[in-house]
Short mmCIF file of C-alpha atoms and ligand atoms in Angstrom, two decimals:
data_model
loop_
_atom_site.label_atom_id
_atom_site.label_comp_id
_atom_site.label_asym_id
_atom_site.label_seq_id
_atom_site.Cartn_x
_atom_site.Cartn_y
_atom_site.Cartn_z
CA MET Z 15 21.76 16.81 2.38
CA THR Z 16 23.68 14.41 4.61
CA THR Z 17 25.16 11.53 2.67
CA GLN Z 18 24.33 7.94 3.51
CA ALA Z 19 27.92 7.16 4.47
CA ALA Z 20 27.96 10.05 6.91
CA ILE Z 21 24.77 8.84 8.61
CA SER Z 22 26.05 5.27 8.91
CA ASP Z 23 29.41 6.35 10.32
CA PHE Z 24 27.68 8.30 13.02
CA TYR Z 25 25.79 5.38 14.57
CA PRO Z 26 27.07 2.44 16.63
CA PRO Z 27 26.74 -1.14 15.28
CA GLU Z 28 23.06 -2.05 15.14
CA PRO Z 29 22.88 -5.24 17.28
CA GLU Z 30 24.63 -3.55 20.24
CA GLU Z 31 22.52 -0.44 19.80
CA VAL Z 32 19.24 -2.38 19.77
CA ALA Z 33 20.26 -4.39 22.85
CA ARG Z 34 21.18 -1.16 24.66
CA LEU Z 35 17.89 0.50 23.71
CA ALA Z 36 15.86 -2.46 24.94
CA THR Z 37 17.34 -2.11 28.44
CA LEU Z 38 16.54 1.61 28.81
CA PRO Z 39 13.97 2.09 31.59
CA GLU Z 40 11.89 4.38 29.34
CA VAL Z 41 11.76 1.70 26.65
CA ARG Z 42 10.78 -0.94 29.21
CA SER Z 43 7.99 1.25 30.47
CA ALA Z 44 6.83 1.79 26.86
CA PHE Z 45 6.62 -1.99 26.47
CA ASP Z 46 4.53 -2.22 29.68
CA TRP Z 47 2.44 0.67 28.46
CA PHE Z 48 1.67 -1.18 25.18
CA ARG Z 49 0.43 -4.12 27.27
CA SER Z 50 -1.84 -1.92 29.39
CA GLN Z 51 -3.37 -0.06 26.43
CA GLU Z 52 -4.63 -2.96 24.30
CA SER Z 53 -8.31 -2.18 24.92
CA GLN Z 54 -7.70 1.42 23.74
CA PHE Z 55 -5.91 0.11 20.62
CA ALA Z 56 -8.84 -2.19 19.78
CA ARG Z 57 -11.28 0.68 20.35
CA TRP Z 58 -9.35 2.94 17.97
CA GLN Z 59 -9.17 0.17 15.41
CA LEU Z 60 -12.94 -0.48 15.45
CA GLU Z 61 -13.62 3.24 15.36
CA VAL Z 62 -11.43 3.88 12.32
CA ALA Z 63 -12.81 0.81 10.51
CA GLN Z 64 -16.29 2.36 10.84
CA ILE Z 65 -15.24 5.38 8.75
CA ALA Z 66 -15.45 4.79 5.00
CA ALA Z 67 -12.21 5.57 3.15
CA PRO Z 68 -12.53 4.52 -0.48
CA PRO Z 69 -9.78 5.62 -2.91
CA PHE Z 70 -10.15 9.42 -3.37
CA GLY Z 71 -12.62 9.57 -0.46
CA GLU Z 72 -10.41 9.50 2.62
CA SER Z 73 -11.18 12.92 4.11
CA ALA Z 74 -13.44 11.78 6.99
CA ARG Z 75 -10.85 9.29 8.10
CA ALA Z 76 -8.08 11.88 7.73
CA ALA Z 77 -10.04 14.23 10.00
CA TRP Z 78 -10.46 11.45 12.58
CA LEU Z 79 -6.72 10.74 12.53
CA ALA Z 80 -5.77 14.42 12.81
CA GLU Z 81 -8.04 14.63 15.84
CA ARG Z 82 -6.26 11.65 17.50
CA PHE Z 83 -2.82 13.19 16.72
CA ARG Z 84 -3.93 16.42 18.44
CA GLU Z 85 -5.33 14.52 21.43
CA ILE Z 86 -2.02 12.69 21.85
CA GLY Z 87 -0.26 16.04 21.83
CA LEU Z 88 1.84 15.82 18.67
CA SER Z 89 3.03 19.06 17.02
CA GLU Z 90 2.38 20.54 13.59
CA THR Z 91 -0.70 18.39 12.93
CA HIS Z 92 -1.92 19.29 9.47
CA THR Z 93 -3.38 17.89 6.26
CA ASP Z 94 -1.72 18.58 2.90
CA GLU Z 95 -3.39 19.38 -0.44
CA VAL Z 96 -3.94 15.72 -1.40
CA GLY Z 97 -5.28 14.72 2.02
CA ASN Z 98 -2.25 13.21 3.78
CA VAL Z 99 -2.27 13.84 7.55
CA PHE Z 100 1.01 14.78 9.23
CA ALA Z 101 2.08 15.21 12.85
CA VAL Z 102 5.52 15.65 14.34
CA LEU Z 103 7.26 14.58 17.51
CA PRO Z 104 10.13 17.05 17.51
CA SER Z 105 13.72 16.77 18.69
CA GLY Z 106 17.00 18.47 17.88
CA GLY Z 107 17.73 16.81 14.52
CA SER Z 108 16.82 18.27 11.15
CA ARG Z 109 16.04 15.10 9.21
CA TYR Z 110 13.15 12.83 10.11
CA VAL Z 111 12.32 9.21 10.71
CA SER Z 112 8.91 8.81 9.12
CA LEU Z 113 6.32 6.32 10.34
CA SER Z 114 3.43 6.08 7.94
CA ALA Z 115 0.30 4.06 7.33
CA HIS Z 116 -2.10 4.34 4.43
CA ILE Z 117 -5.59 5.38 5.50
CA ASP Z 118 -7.50 4.35 2.36
CA THR Z 119 -9.26 1.03 1.80
CA VAL Z 120 -10.25 -0.89 -1.31
CA PHE Z 121 -13.93 -0.71 -0.39
CA PRO Z 122 -16.35 1.57 -2.28
CA ALA Z 123 -18.15 4.29 -0.33
CA ASN Z 124 -21.41 2.33 -0.01
CA THR Z 125 -19.84 -0.79 1.54
CA PRO Z 126 -21.58 -1.70 4.82
CA LEU Z 127 -18.97 -1.26 7.55
CA SER Z 128 -19.97 -3.24 10.56
CA ALA Z 129 -16.78 -3.50 12.57
CA ARG Z 130 -17.16 -5.64 15.68
CA GLN Z 131 -15.11 -7.42 18.32
CA GLN Z 132 -15.37 -11.03 19.44
CA GLY Z 133 -12.81 -11.95 22.09
CA SER Z 134 -9.40 -10.97 20.76
CA ARG Z 135 -10.68 -10.79 17.17
CA LEU Z 136 -11.86 -7.72 15.34
CA PHE Z 137 -13.99 -8.12 12.21
CA GLY Z 138 -14.85 -5.68 9.44
CA PRO Z 139 -13.69 -4.46 6.04
CA GLY Z 140 -10.34 -2.69 6.40
CA VAL Z 141 -9.94 -3.64 10.06
CA SER Z 142 -6.52 -5.10 9.41
CA ASP Z 143 -5.50 -3.38 6.14
CA ASN Z 144 -4.93 -0.80 7.24
CA GLY Z 145 -6.61 -0.47 10.66
CA ALA Z 146 -3.63 -2.33 12.14
CA GLY Z 147 -1.19 0.16 10.59
CA ILE Z 148 -3.12 3.25 11.68
CA VAL Z 149 -3.36 1.93 15.25
CA ALA Z 150 0.38 1.21 15.25
CA LEU Z 151 1.00 4.90 14.43
CA LEU Z 152 -1.23 6.02 17.29
CA ALA Z 153 0.35 3.47 19.65
CA MET Z 154 3.87 4.72 18.83
CA ALA Z 155 2.95 8.38 19.10
CA SER Z 156 1.18 7.97 22.42
CA ALA Z 157 3.86 5.65 23.90
CA LEU Z 158 6.62 8.07 22.95
CA ARG Z 159 4.65 10.94 24.48
CA ALA Z 160 3.83 8.97 27.65
CA THR Z 161 7.35 7.72 28.35
CA HIS Z 162 9.52 10.62 27.12
CA ILE Z 163 12.10 8.36 25.48
CA PRO Z 164 14.89 10.64 24.25
CA HIS Z 165 15.54 10.47 20.48
CA SER Z 166 17.96 12.32 18.20
CA LEU Z 167 16.08 12.57 14.91
CA PRO Z 168 12.51 13.86 15.11
CA PHE Z 169 9.63 11.60 14.11
CA VAL Z 170 7.00 12.46 11.54
CA PHE Z 171 3.78 10.44 11.60
CA ILE Z 172 1.95 10.29 8.29
CA GLY Z 173 -1.51 8.89 7.56
CA ASN Z 174 -1.32 8.88 3.78
CA VAL Z 175 -4.03 8.59 1.16
CA GLY Z 176 -4.11 6.61 -2.06
CA GLU Z 177 -2.18 3.40 -1.48
CA GLU Z 178 -4.78 0.95 -2.74
CA GLY Z 179 -5.86 0.28 -6.31
CA GLU Z 180 -6.59 3.39 -8.33
CA GLY Z 181 -4.95 5.50 -5.64
CA ASP Z 182 -1.72 4.42 -7.33
CA LEU Z 183 0.43 5.52 -4.35
CA ARG Z 184 -0.61 9.13 -4.91
CA GLY Z 185 -0.30 10.00 -1.20
CA MET Z 186 3.27 8.78 -0.87
CA ARG Z 187 4.18 10.15 -4.30
CA HIS Z 188 3.05 13.56 -3.08
CA VAL Z 189 5.02 13.32 0.18
CA PHE Z 190 8.19 12.63 -1.80
CA SER Z 191 7.53 15.41 -4.29
CA THR Z 192 7.04 18.26 -1.81
CA PRO Z 193 10.04 20.41 -0.86
CA ARG Z 194 9.10 20.21 2.85
CA TRP Z 195 9.58 16.42 3.04
CA ARG Z 196 11.40 15.21 -0.08
CA ASP Z 197 14.90 15.48 1.36
CA ALA Z 198 13.93 15.79 5.01
CA ILE Z 199 12.86 12.18 5.46
CA ALA Z 200 15.97 10.11 6.15
CA TYR Z 201 14.18 6.81 6.81
CA SER Z 202 10.66 5.63 6.00
CA VAL Z 203 9.03 2.92 8.09
CA ILE Z 204 5.71 1.99 6.53
CA VAL Z 205 3.17 0.01 8.52
CA ASP Z 206 0.81 -1.93 6.30
CA GLY Z 207 -1.57 -4.55 7.65
CA ALA Z 208 -1.08 -7.09 10.42
CA GLY Z 209 1.78 -9.36 11.41
CA SER Z 210 5.41 -9.21 12.47
CA ASP Z 211 6.76 -11.87 10.17
CA THR Z 212 7.88 -9.96 7.09
CA VAL Z 213 10.08 -7.10 5.95
CA VAL Z 214 9.27 -5.63 2.57
CA ALA Z 215 12.50 -4.12 1.31
CA GLU Z 216 11.98 -4.75 -2.39
CA ALA Z 217 9.33 -2.96 -4.40
CA LEU Z 218 7.20 -5.01 -6.73
CA GLY Z 219 6.47 -3.01 -9.87
CA SER Z 220 3.06 -3.00 -11.45
CA ARG Z 221 1.34 -1.45 -14.41
CA ARG Z 222 -2.42 -1.20 -14.77
CA PHE Z 223 -4.61 -0.59 -17.76
CA GLU Z 224 -8.18 0.14 -18.61
CA VAL Z 225 -8.84 -1.53 -21.94
CA VAL Z 226 -11.84 -0.32 -23.93
CA THR Z 227 -13.12 -2.07 -27.05
CA ARG Z 228 -15.59 -0.29 -29.27
CA GLY Z 229 -17.80 -1.15 -32.23
CA PRO Z 230 -20.77 0.26 -34.13
CA GLY Z 231 -23.34 -1.51 -31.93
CA GLY Z 232 -26.75 -2.45 -33.25
CA HIS Z 233 -29.80 -4.65 -32.96
CA SER Z 234 -29.15 -8.23 -31.99
CA TRP Z 235 -31.29 -9.55 -34.88
CA SER Z 236 -31.20 -7.02 -37.68
CA ASP Z 237 -27.53 -5.99 -37.24
CA PHE Z 238 -26.24 -9.47 -36.52
CA GLY Z 239 -22.74 -9.87 -37.86
CA ALA Z 240 -21.48 -6.45 -36.76
CA PRO Z 241 -18.30 -6.74 -34.68
CA ASN Z 242 -19.07 -7.28 -31.02
CA PRO Z 243 -16.78 -5.48 -28.51
CA ILE Z 244 -17.59 -8.01 -25.78
CA ILE Z 245 -16.49 -10.83 -28.05
CA VAL Z 246 -13.31 -8.89 -28.91
CA LEU Z 247 -12.58 -8.60 -25.21
CA ALA Z 248 -13.32 -12.27 -24.61
CA ARG Z 249 -11.08 -13.31 -27.49
CA ALA Z 250 -8.29 -11.00 -26.30
CA ILE Z 251 -8.49 -12.42 -22.77
CA GLU Z 252 -8.28 -15.95 -24.11
CA ILE Z 253 -5.21 -15.11 -26.21
CA PHE Z 254 -3.49 -13.09 -23.47
CA ARG Z 255 -4.19 -15.80 -20.88
CA GLN Z 256 -1.86 -18.12 -22.78
CA THR Z 257 1.16 -15.81 -22.55
CA PRO Z 258 4.02 -17.85 -21.04
CA LEU Z 259 5.07 -16.34 -17.69
CA PRO Z 260 8.55 -16.82 -16.23
CA ALA Z 261 8.74 -18.18 -12.68
CA SER Z 262 11.80 -16.00 -12.17
CA PRO Z 263 11.61 -13.05 -12.18
CA LYS Z 264 8.10 -13.83 -10.98
CA THR Z 265 5.61 -12.20 -13.34
CA THR Z 266 1.83 -12.26 -12.96
CA PHE Z 267 -1.34 -10.68 -14.27
CA ASN Z 268 -4.93 -10.25 -13.21
CA ILE Z 269 -8.08 -9.21 -15.00
CA GLY Z 270 -9.99 -7.71 -12.12
CA VAL Z 271 -12.95 -5.85 -13.61
CA ILE Z 272 -14.98 -6.39 -16.76
CA ARG Z 273 -17.86 -4.27 -17.96
CA GLY Z 274 -19.87 -3.67 -21.11
CA GLY Z 275 -23.10 -3.76 -23.03
CA THR Z 276 -26.52 -2.19 -22.64
CA SER Z 277 -29.17 -4.89 -23.01
CA VAL Z 278 -29.58 -8.52 -23.93
CA ASN Z 279 -30.93 -7.65 -27.38
CA SER Z 280 -28.28 -5.05 -28.32
CA ILE Z 281 -24.91 -5.58 -29.89
CA PRO Z 282 -22.79 -3.57 -27.45
CA GLU Z 283 -21.10 -0.36 -28.50
CA SER Z 284 -18.34 -0.83 -25.99
CA ALA Z 285 -16.84 -3.10 -23.36
CA SER Z 286 -13.95 -2.64 -20.99
CA MET Z 287 -11.68 -4.46 -18.60
CA ARG Z 288 -9.06 -3.57 -16.03
CA VAL Z 289 -5.79 -5.41 -16.15
CA ASP Z 290 -3.02 -5.53 -13.54
CA LEU Z 291 0.47 -6.60 -14.68
CA ARG Z 292 3.15 -7.30 -12.07
CA SER Z 293 6.73 -8.36 -12.09
CA ALA Z 294 9.85 -8.30 -9.99
CA SER Z 295 11.56 -6.79 -13.04
CA MET Z 296 10.51 -3.84 -15.16
CA ALA Z 297 11.49 -5.84 -18.29
CA GLY Z 298 8.96 -8.50 -17.24
CA ILE Z 299 6.22 -5.89 -17.13
CA ASP Z 300 7.25 -4.49 -20.52
CA ARG Z 301 7.00 -7.98 -22.02
CA LEU Z 302 3.53 -8.52 -20.56
CA GLU Z 303 2.32 -5.17 -21.79
CA ARG Z 304 3.46 -6.04 -25.32
CA ALA Z 305 1.64 -9.40 -25.08
CA LEU Z 306 -1.54 -7.65 -23.94
CA ARG Z 307 -1.47 -5.16 -26.82
CA GLN Z 308 -0.78 -7.96 -29.28
CA ALA Z 309 -3.66 -10.06 -27.95
CA LEU Z 310 -6.01 -7.11 -28.35
CA SER Z 311 -5.08 -6.31 -31.94
CA GLN Z 312 -5.23 -9.99 -32.85
CA ALA Z 313 -8.70 -10.29 -31.26
CA ALA Z 314 -10.00 -7.16 -32.98
CA GLU Z 315 -8.65 -8.36 -36.29
CA SER Z 316 -10.37 -11.77 -36.03
CA GLU Z 317 -13.65 -10.15 -35.04
CA ASN Z 318 -13.42 -7.64 -37.88
CA GLN Z 319 -12.65 -10.42 -40.34
CA ALA Z 320 -15.63 -12.45 -39.16
CA ALA Z 321 -17.85 -9.36 -39.33
CA SER Z 322 -16.72 -8.36 -42.84
CA HIS Z 323 -18.15 -11.63 -44.21
CA GLY Z 324 -21.70 -11.05 -43.15
CA THR Z 325 -22.39 -7.32 -42.89
CA ARG Z 326 -23.74 -4.77 -45.30
CA ARG Z 327 -21.53 -1.81 -44.26
CA PRO Z 328 -17.86 -1.67 -43.24
CA GLN Z 329 -17.81 -1.70 -39.46
CA VAL Z 330 -14.77 -2.19 -37.32
CA ALA Z 331 -14.04 -2.91 -33.71
CA GLU Z 332 -11.30 -0.82 -32.10
CA CYS Z 333 -9.31 -1.13 -28.92
CA GLU Z 334 -8.00 1.58 -26.67
CA VAL Z 335 -5.50 0.95 -23.89
CA VAL Z 336 -5.36 3.58 -21.15
CA ALA Z 337 -2.73 3.41 -18.40
CA ILE Z 338 -4.42 3.80 -14.99
CA GLY Z 339 -1.60 2.80 -12.69
CA ASN Z 340 2.15 2.63 -12.61
CA ARG Z 341 4.08 1.62 -9.52
CA PRO Z 342 7.82 1.76 -9.90
CA ALA Z 343 9.98 -1.21 -8.90
CA GLY Z 344 13.09 -0.74 -6.78
CA GLU Z 345 15.01 -2.24 -3.91
CA LEU Z 346 17.11 -1.44 -0.91
CA ALA Z 347 20.89 -1.65 -1.19
CA ALA Z 348 22.18 -4.77 0.59
CA ASP Z 349 24.12 -2.60 3.08
CA ALA Z 350 21.27 -0.15 3.78
CA ARG Z 351 21.20 0.92 7.42
CA ILE Z 352 17.44 0.47 7.75
CA LEU Z 353 17.83 -3.20 6.80
CA LYS Z 354 20.61 -3.69 9.37
CA VAL Z 355 18.40 -2.08 11.99
CA ILE Z 356 15.29 -4.19 11.34
CA ARG Z 357 17.43 -7.36 11.22
CA ALA Z 358 19.05 -6.45 14.54
CA VAL Z 359 15.62 -5.74 16.04
CA ASP Z 360 14.25 -9.06 14.78
CA ALA Z 361 17.30 -10.93 16.10
CA HIS Z 362 16.84 -9.25 19.48
CA LEU Z 363 13.13 -10.12 19.61
CA GLU Z 364 13.85 -13.64 18.28
CA ASN Z 365 11.44 -12.84 15.49
CA ASN Z 366 11.82 -14.60 12.16
CA ALA Z 367 10.97 -12.24 9.29
CA PRO Z 368 12.34 -12.87 5.80
CA VAL Z 369 12.81 -10.01 3.35
CA GLN Z 370 10.05 -9.91 0.77
CA ARG Z 371 9.11 -8.13 -2.40
CA ALA Z 372 5.70 -6.47 -2.52
CA SER Z 373 3.88 -3.45 -3.85
CA THR Z 374 3.47 -0.96 -1.00
CA ASP Z 375 3.93 2.72 -0.24
CA ALA Z 376 7.65 1.85 0.07
CA ASN Z 377 7.80 1.62 -3.76
CA ILE Z 378 8.05 5.41 -3.92
CA PRO Z 379 11.01 6.03 -1.58
CA LEU Z 380 12.71 2.81 -2.75
CA SER Z 381 12.42 3.83 -6.40
CA LEU Z 382 14.06 7.15 -5.44
CA GLY Z 383 16.97 5.33 -3.81
CA ARG Z 384 15.80 6.19 -0.29
CA GLU Z 385 15.89 3.93 2.76
CA ALA Z 386 12.44 2.46 3.35
CA ILE Z 387 10.81 -0.73 4.60
CA ALA Z 388 7.22 -1.86 4.99
CA ILE Z 389 6.33 -4.02 7.99
CA GLY Z 390 3.15 -5.13 9.76
CA GLY Z 391 1.44 -3.64 12.80
CA GLY Z 392 1.64 -6.90 14.81
CA GLY Z 393 -1.12 -9.35 15.71
CA SER Z 394 -2.44 -11.40 12.85
CA GLY Z 395 -4.99 -10.83 10.15
CA GLY Z 396 -6.72 -12.36 7.19
CA GLY Z 397 -9.30 -11.84 4.48
CA ALA Z 398 -7.67 -8.59 3.36
CA HIS Z 399 -9.67 -6.83 0.63
CA THR Z 400 -12.79 -8.91 1.45
CA LEU Z 401 -15.85 -8.23 3.59
CA GLN Z 402 -14.72 -11.08 5.87
CA GLU Z 403 -11.54 -9.27 6.88
CA TRP Z 404 -10.35 -9.88 10.46
CA PHE Z 405 -7.56 -8.91 12.84
CA ASP Z 406 -6.46 -10.79 15.94
CA CYS Z 407 -4.99 -8.58 18.67
CA ASP Z 408 -3.00 -11.47 20.18
CA GLY Z 409 0.64 -10.78 19.41
CA ARG Z 410 0.11 -7.11 18.64
CA ILE Z 411 2.64 -6.32 21.33
CA LEU Z 412 5.47 -8.04 19.41
CA GLY Z 413 4.72 -5.88 16.36
CA LEU Z 414 4.65 -2.71 18.46
CA LYS Z 415 7.93 -3.49 20.24
CA ARG Z 416 9.48 -4.17 16.87
CA ILE Z 417 8.33 -0.85 15.42
CA LEU Z 418 9.39 1.12 18.48
CA LEU Z 419 12.90 -0.37 18.62
CA THR Z 420 13.28 0.18 14.87
CA MET Z 421 12.24 3.84 15.13
CA LEU Z 422 14.50 4.48 18.10
CA ALA Z 423 17.52 2.76 16.55
CA LEU Z 424 17.02 4.73 13.31
CA SER Z 425 16.63 7.97 15.22
CA GLY Z 426 19.46 7.37 17.64
CA ALA Z 427 18.30 7.46 21.25
ZN1 LIG P 13 -2.55 -2.04 2.85
#
């Protein structure tokens, strides 16, 4: 494996390199080409947004993407055992610059997908997150094919599964655990959502739990006094809610799903909730997890105490905490080449984009000490993870130029 120092030594200083790339006639014609293809980009985006891709149900969308990769004329188009779609634009080099976009959405399979266009705006669940990213991949692949820009390192395009929610980054985790790609990807550029105004170079860690409370259940009248799992959950939430959270490192939580019970006249046998803990530091997450467990045992204890006063038989409420997600934190070294490149590209394009911390597919390579960033696919968007999601194509071109220059500078052109 080539060492980082060796790679950096090999390349010219980034600002000069980006300025040189931007004047190449092939790059200029790629920029013009982006401008002329906007209606095709919007068409692709509406088309892909019409294909359901819930977590663990991305195969129809993967097939659509593989078809587009073949149409564009990329090589080695294939789908791996977890459903990630790969295609390659070859060149002489042995290590790759990867451009990836997650193809899954947060929306369940039965969500009505009515993607539509109104002027420069596209509407529909998933149209921006991650329709914008998927279209950016197709735009890069087809521009590079159309303009024959020379590049040293080959490009691999990846439409990966499992970024959202329960997917728990399984697609990217798999890419970086397979022998074919683990050491072969030198740089990862991840396109997630709309915009050109951020660079995610720090990975926000998160830990997710399914909490289940259980009790004996019973009749609401004749068994009154038995411990009630819904009340245990409610008590636990109220206790946990009061956990002091530091502003720095920023630490947050969410209770996103709550379920339980059978009928209005039954004491429930179980109840559950899903909890998302996040922090810029792993220690912050550890602290929150301890507070959550403490809140639960305290809540169960109070409910059991209350129940023991009134009931005829010993009945206890219990809590189970099951981990359902774990996204590692990590960050780019301050002198990482990929960061120098994106900064040089942004300076060249007069684009202001501060470095941010977020939870994205970049968590996986960043936690492994690899060079990775997550950026937007241009344009603007809003209402992510809601049925009112939208994407505005105005300004897409800035995002595409930014991605292209970044890929070329990383590859060496
Ligand atoms: Zn996304």
